Amino acid sequence: MFQHPPIRAPLGDVTTERLELRRFAETDLDELVVVFAQPEVWRFPYGRGFTPAETADFLATQIAAWDGSGFSCWLARERASGRIAGYVGLSVPASLAAVLPAVEVGWRFDPRFWGQGLATEGARAALREGFETLGLDEICSLPQVDNTASSRVCERLGMRRTREIPLPATERRGEVRGLLYEITRAEWAAGAAP
């Protein structure tokens, strides 16, 4: 079901300076519905917020990914306020056969938490766990061409932009163009992501 490289061990929960990163749980649904309903959260790639049913589907997919793969994205909760800030972590870009088997680092945050460096902080933790715990050799990221904020996060992480790539249409949107960013374990270990 989830085509990814072999992993050494499953991921656990992680705490960073400002974030608690943990597995999704069914009890997160009500808070996620509020966050995901905001159009800005899903501007890329859908241009609109999620319905409660779409949020429930997203949550079920995340839980299934953890159960099937031993990793997926974490729920990101701001430590200072205790509020859900969004999510960040590692997932399999299952709809993109051209890069499989692969693991992607990604993030999505409530606009109230934008501009504070939380996506970079959480994604750095994801890269560290991906290389050290999962034992991956390479991690990618696939922001849309016009999502300059996410491209800047990739660059701050020390990822290399390798090419433009079509992101196939889904049931929610048509085809869009993405940028493929990559980082190897050796690059990360050499300090590409300080």
mmCIF file of C-alpha atoms in Angstrom:
data_model
loop_
_atom_site.group_PDB
_atom_site.id
_atom_site.type_symbol
_atom_site.label_atom_id
_atom_site.label_comp_id
_atom_site.label_asym_id
_atom_site.label_seq_id
_atom_site.Cartn_x
_atom_site.Cartn_y
_atom_site.Cartn_z
ATOM 1 C CA MET A 1 0.000 0.000 0.000
ATOM 2 C CA PHE A 2 2.763 2.492 0.938
ATOM 3 C CA GLN A 3 5.734 2.208 -1.408
ATOM 4 C CA HIS A 4 8.813 3.472 0.403
ATOM 5 C CA PRO A 5 12.409 2.395 0.914
ATOM 6 C CA PRO A 6 13.020 -0.055 3.768
ATOM 7 C CA ILE A 7 13.259 1.524 7.204
ATOM 8 C CA ARG A 8 15.448 0.619 10.173
ATOM 9 C CA ALA A 9 12.930 1.420 12.934
ATOM 10 C CA PRO A 10 9.546 3.178 13.270
ATOM 11 C CA LEU A 11 9.364 6.834 14.253
ATOM 12 C CA GLY A 12 8.403 7.994 17.703
ATOM 13 C CA ASP A 13 7.175 11.317 19.002
ATOM 14 C CA VAL A 14 9.610 14.246 18.994
ATOM 15 C CA THR A 15 9.837 17.505 20.908
ATOM 16 C CA THR A 16 11.623 20.499 19.418
ATOM 17 C CA GLU A 17 12.262 23.880 20.986
ATOM 18 C CA ARG A 18 8.728 25.100 20.217
ATOM 19 C CA LEU A 19 6.787 22.093 18.948
ATOM 20 C CA GLU A 20 5.443 18.797 20.206
ATOM 21 C CA LEU A 21 5.374 16.413 17.244
ATOM 22 C CA ARG A 22 3.365 13.241 17.664
ATOM 23 C CA ARG A 23 1.350 10.651 15.830
ATOM 24 C CA PHE A 24 -2.152 11.642 14.802
ATOM 25 C CA ALA A 25 -5.040 10.276 16.870
ATOM 26 C CA GLU A 26 -8.769 10.078 16.171
ATOM 27 C CA THR A 27 -9.323 12.536 19.036
ATOM 28 C CA ASP A 28 -7.552 15.247 16.985
ATOM 29 C CA LEU A 29 -10.429 15.510 14.516
ATOM 30 C CA ASP A 30 -12.387 18.404 16.048
ATOM 31 C CA GLU A 31 -9.327 20.658 16.326
ATOM 32 C CA LEU A 32 -8.115 19.719 12.844
ATOM 33 C CA VAL A 33 -11.491 20.522 11.287
ATOM 34 C CA VAL A 34 -11.118 24.136 12.471
ATOM 35 C CA VAL A 35 -7.543 24.466 11.192
ATOM 36 C CA PHE A 36 -8.112 22.699 7.874
ATOM 37 C CA ALA A 37 -11.294 24.671 7.059
ATOM 38 C CA GLN A 38 -9.172 27.769 6.417
ATOM 39 C CA PRO A 39 -8.579 28.310 2.673
ATOM 40 C CA GLU A 40 -4.988 29.473 3.286
ATOM 41 C CA VAL A 41 -4.027 26.128 4.806
ATOM 42 C CA TRP A 42 -4.843 24.213 1.604
ATOM 43 C CA ARG A 43 -4.245 27.017 -0.926
ATOM 44 C CA PHE A 44 -1.557 24.777 -2.398
ATOM 45 C CA PRO A 45 -2.720 22.582 -4.053
ATOM 46 C CA TYR A 46 -6.518 22.970 -3.707
ATOM 47 C CA GLY A 47 -7.223 26.684 -3.413
ATOM 48 C CA ARG A 48 -9.815 26.101 -0.681
ATOM 49 C CA GLY A 49 -10.250 24.771 2.826
ATOM 50 C CA PHE A 50 -11.201 21.195 3.651
ATOM 51 C CA THR A 51 -14.683 20.074 4.536
ATOM 52 C CA PRO A 52 -15.079 18.128 7.801
ATOM 53 C CA ALA A 53 -15.378 14.915 5.759
ATOM 54 C CA GLU A 54 -12.130 15.663 3.903
ATOM 55 C CA THR A 55 -10.384 16.345 7.199
ATOM 56 C CA ALA A 56 -11.669 13.044 8.573
ATOM 57 C CA ASP A 57 -10.341 11.270 5.449
ATOM 58 C CA PHE A 58 -6.961 12.980 5.869
ATOM 59 C CA LEU A 59 -6.795 11.902 9.505
ATOM 60 C CA ALA A 60 -7.713 8.302 8.659
ATOM 61 C CA THR A 61 -5.030 8.246 5.948
ATOM 62 C CA GLN A 62 -2.377 9.497 8.374
ATOM 63 C CA ILE A 63 -3.299 6.894 10.988
ATOM 64 C CA ALA A 64 -3.264 4.139 8.343
ATOM 65 C CA ALA A 65 0.137 5.312 7.071
ATOM 66 C CA TRP A 66 1.600 5.084 10.584
ATOM 67 C CA ASP A 67 0.109 1.621 11.031
ATOM 68 C CA GLY A 68 1.281 0.425 7.608
ATOM 69 C CA SER A 69 4.691 2.084 7.349
ATOM 70 C CA GLY A 70 5.880 2.909 10.857
ATOM 71 C CA PHE A 71 5.991 6.620 10.028
ATOM 72 C CA SER A 72 4.027 9.490 8.533
ATOM 73 C CA CYS A 73 3.453 13.134 9.327
ATOM 74 C CA TRP A 74 3.222 14.271 12.924
ATOM 75 C CA LEU A 75 0.563 16.486 14.389
ATOM 76 C CA ALA A 76 2.397 19.692 15.343
ATOM 77 C CA ARG A 77 1.272 21.332 18.569
ATOM 78 C CA GLU A 78 2.815 24.611 19.728
ATOM 79 C CA ARG A 79 4.278 23.991 23.163
ATOM 80 C CA ALA A 80 3.701 27.516 24.507
ATOM 81 C CA SER A 81 -0.024 27.714 23.700
ATOM 82 C CA GLY A 82 -0.946 24.031 23.494
ATOM 83 C CA ARG A 83 -2.752 24.743 20.203
ATOM 84 C CA ILE A 84 -2.520 22.625 17.068
ATOM 85 C CA ALA A 85 -0.250 24.527 14.700
ATOM 86 C CA GLY A 86 -0.637 22.072 11.805
ATOM 87 C CA TYR A 87 1.404 19.095 10.734
ATOM 88 C CA VAL A 88 4.915 18.297 9.586
ATOM 89 C CA GLY A 89 6.802 15.138 8.859
ATOM 90 C CA LEU A 90 7.527 12.353 6.443
ATOM 91 C CA SER A 91 5.183 10.646 4.022
ATOM 92 C CA VAL A 92 5.193 8.607 0.847
ATOM 93 C CA PRO A 93 4.236 10.639 -2.264
ATOM 94 C CA ALA A 94 2.049 7.727 -3.373
ATOM 95 C CA SER A 95 0.414 9.536 -6.306
ATOM 96 C CA LEU A 96 3.776 10.319 -7.912
ATOM 97 C CA ALA A 97 5.059 7.074 -9.414
ATOM 98 C CA ALA A 98 7.969 8.898 -11.095
ATOM 99 C CA VAL A 99 9.788 9.320 -7.756
ATOM 100 C CA LEU A 100 8.790 6.103 -5.958
ATOM 101 C CA PRO A 101 9.994 4.495 -3.841
ATOM 102 C CA ALA A 102 10.521 7.739 -1.955
ATOM 103 C CA VAL A 103 9.894 9.581 1.274
ATOM 104 C CA GLU A 104 8.874 13.233 1.233
ATOM 105 C CA VAL A 105 9.215 15.830 3.967
ATOM 106 C CA GLY A 106 6.215 18.158 4.085
ATOM 107 C CA TRP A 107 4.325 20.572 6.295
ATOM 108 C CA ARG A 108 1.105 22.539 6.514
ATOM 109 C CA PHE A 109 0.463 25.162 9.200
ATOM 110 C CA ASP A 110 -2.376 27.309 10.475
ATOM 111 C CA PRO A 111 -1.802 30.888 9.174
ATOM 112 C CA ARG A 112 -1.620 32.112 12.797
ATOM 113 C CA PHE A 113 1.728 30.301 12.990
ATOM 114 C CA TRP A 114 3.192 31.422 9.659
ATOM 115 C CA GLY A 115 6.395 33.455 9.537
ATOM 116 C CA GLN A 116 7.784 32.082 12.808
ATOM 117 C CA GLY A 117 10.097 29.419 11.401
ATOM 118 C CA LEU A 118 7.992 26.538 12.728
ATOM 119 C CA ALA A 119 7.861 24.720 9.387
ATOM 120 C CA THR A 120 11.660 24.805 9.176
ATOM 121 C CA GLU A 121 12.015 23.717 12.809
ATOM 122 C CA GLY A 122 9.633 20.805 12.411
ATOM 123 C CA ALA A 123 11.044 19.770 9.022
ATOM 124 C CA ARG A 124 14.583 19.748 10.429
ATOM 125 C CA ALA A 125 13.387 17.329 13.097
ATOM 126 C CA ALA A 126 11.764 15.211 10.375
ATOM 127 C CA LEU A 127 14.971 15.088 8.337
ATOM 128 C CA ARG A 128 16.994 14.126 11.418
ATOM 129 C CA GLU A 129 14.555 11.342 12.296
ATOM 130 C CA GLY A 130 14.323 10.211 8.690
ATOM 131 C CA PHE A 131 18.066 9.775 8.419
ATOM 132 C CA GLU A 132 18.923 8.666 11.961
ATOM 133 C CA THR A 133 15.875 6.625 13.007
ATOM 134 C CA LEU A 134 14.392 5.408 9.734
ATOM 135 C CA GLY A 135 17.840 5.042 8.160
ATOM 136 C CA LEU A 136 16.811 6.608 4.840
ATOM 137 C CA ASP A 137 19.437 7.432 2.226
ATOM 138 C CA GLU A 138 17.510 10.327 0.657
ATOM 139 C CA ILE A 139 14.467 12.509 1.357
ATOM 140 C CA CYS A 140 12.631 14.715 -1.123
ATOM 141 C CA SER A 141 10.117 17.549 -1.003
ATOM 142 C CA LEU A 142 7.613 18.553 -3.695
ATOM 143 C CA PRO A 143 6.268 22.101 -3.310
ATOM 144 C CA GLN A 144 4.192 23.568 -6.108
ATOM 145 C CA VAL A 145 6.081 25.880 -8.463
ATOM 146 C CA ASP A 146 4.188 28.935 -7.208
ATOM 147 C CA ASN A 147 4.507 28.045 -3.509
ATOM 148 C CA THR A 148 7.541 30.221 -2.875
ATOM 149 C CA ALA A 149 7.245 30.016 0.924
ATOM 150 C CA SER A 150 7.640 26.226 0.887
ATOM 151 C CA SER A 151 10.491 26.458 -1.620
ATOM 152 C CA ARG A 152 12.284 28.814 0.785
ATOM 153 C CA VAL A 153 11.834 26.271 3.591
ATOM 154 C CA CYS A 154 13.400 23.583 1.366
ATOM 155 C CA GLU A 155 16.351 25.875 0.701
ATOM 156 C CA ARG A 156 16.792 26.643 4.428
ATOM 157 C CA LEU A 157 16.873 22.884 5.011
ATOM 158 C CA GLY A 158 19.797 22.565 2.607
ATOM 159 C CA MET A 159 17.798 20.671 -0.010
ATOM 160 C CA ARG A 160 18.834 20.794 -3.673
ATOM 161 C CA ARG A 161 16.281 21.771 -6.313
ATOM 162 C CA THR A 162 16.748 19.116 -8.970
ATOM 163 C CA ARG A 163 13.927 19.625 -11.466
ATOM 164 C CA GLU A 164 10.377 20.681 -12.203
ATOM 165 C CA ILE A 165 7.937 17.793 -12.200
ATOM 166 C CA PRO A 166 4.219 17.373 -13.014
ATOM 167 C CA LEU A 167 2.084 16.513 -9.979
ATOM 168 C CA PRO A 168 -0.762 14.393 -11.389
ATOM 169 C CA ALA A 169 -4.404 15.375 -11.047
ATOM 170 C CA THR A 170 -6.327 14.016 -8.068
ATOM 171 C CA GLU A 171 -10.029 13.851 -7.250
ATOM 172 C CA ARG A 172 -9.704 17.332 -5.678
ATOM 173 C CA ARG A 173 -7.634 19.232 -8.274
ATOM 174 C CA GLY A 174 -6.159 19.156 -11.749
ATOM 175 C CA GLU A 175 -2.506 18.585 -12.587
ATOM 176 C CA VAL A 176 -0.104 21.157 -11.138
ATOM 177 C CA ARG A 177 3.627 21.737 -11.538
ATOM 178 C CA GLY A 178 5.929 20.934 -8.665
ATOM 179 C CA LEU A 179 9.574 21.419 -7.837
ATOM 180 C CA LEU A 180 11.537 18.360 -6.757
ATOM 181 C CA TYR A 181 13.963 19.104 -3.927
ATOM 182 C CA GLU A 182 16.264 16.397 -2.571
ATOM 183 C CA ILE A 183 18.795 15.869 0.191
ATOM 184 C CA THR A 184 20.904 12.791 0.872
ATOM 185 C CA ARG A 185 21.956 11.472 4.243
ATOM 186 C CA ALA A 186 25.572 12.391 3.398
ATOM 187 C CA GLU A 187 24.596 15.978 2.533
ATOM 188 C CA TRP A 188 22.567 16.286 5.701
ATOM 189 C CA ALA A 189 25.374 14.824 7.828
ATOM 190 C CA ALA A 190 27.871 17.200 6.229
ATOM 191 C CA GLY A 191 25.834 20.129 7.507
ATOM 192 C CA ALA A 192 23.639 21.026 4.551
ATOM 193 C CA ALA A 193 20.864 21.594 7.098
ATOM 194 C CA PRO A 194 22.443 23.448 10.051
#
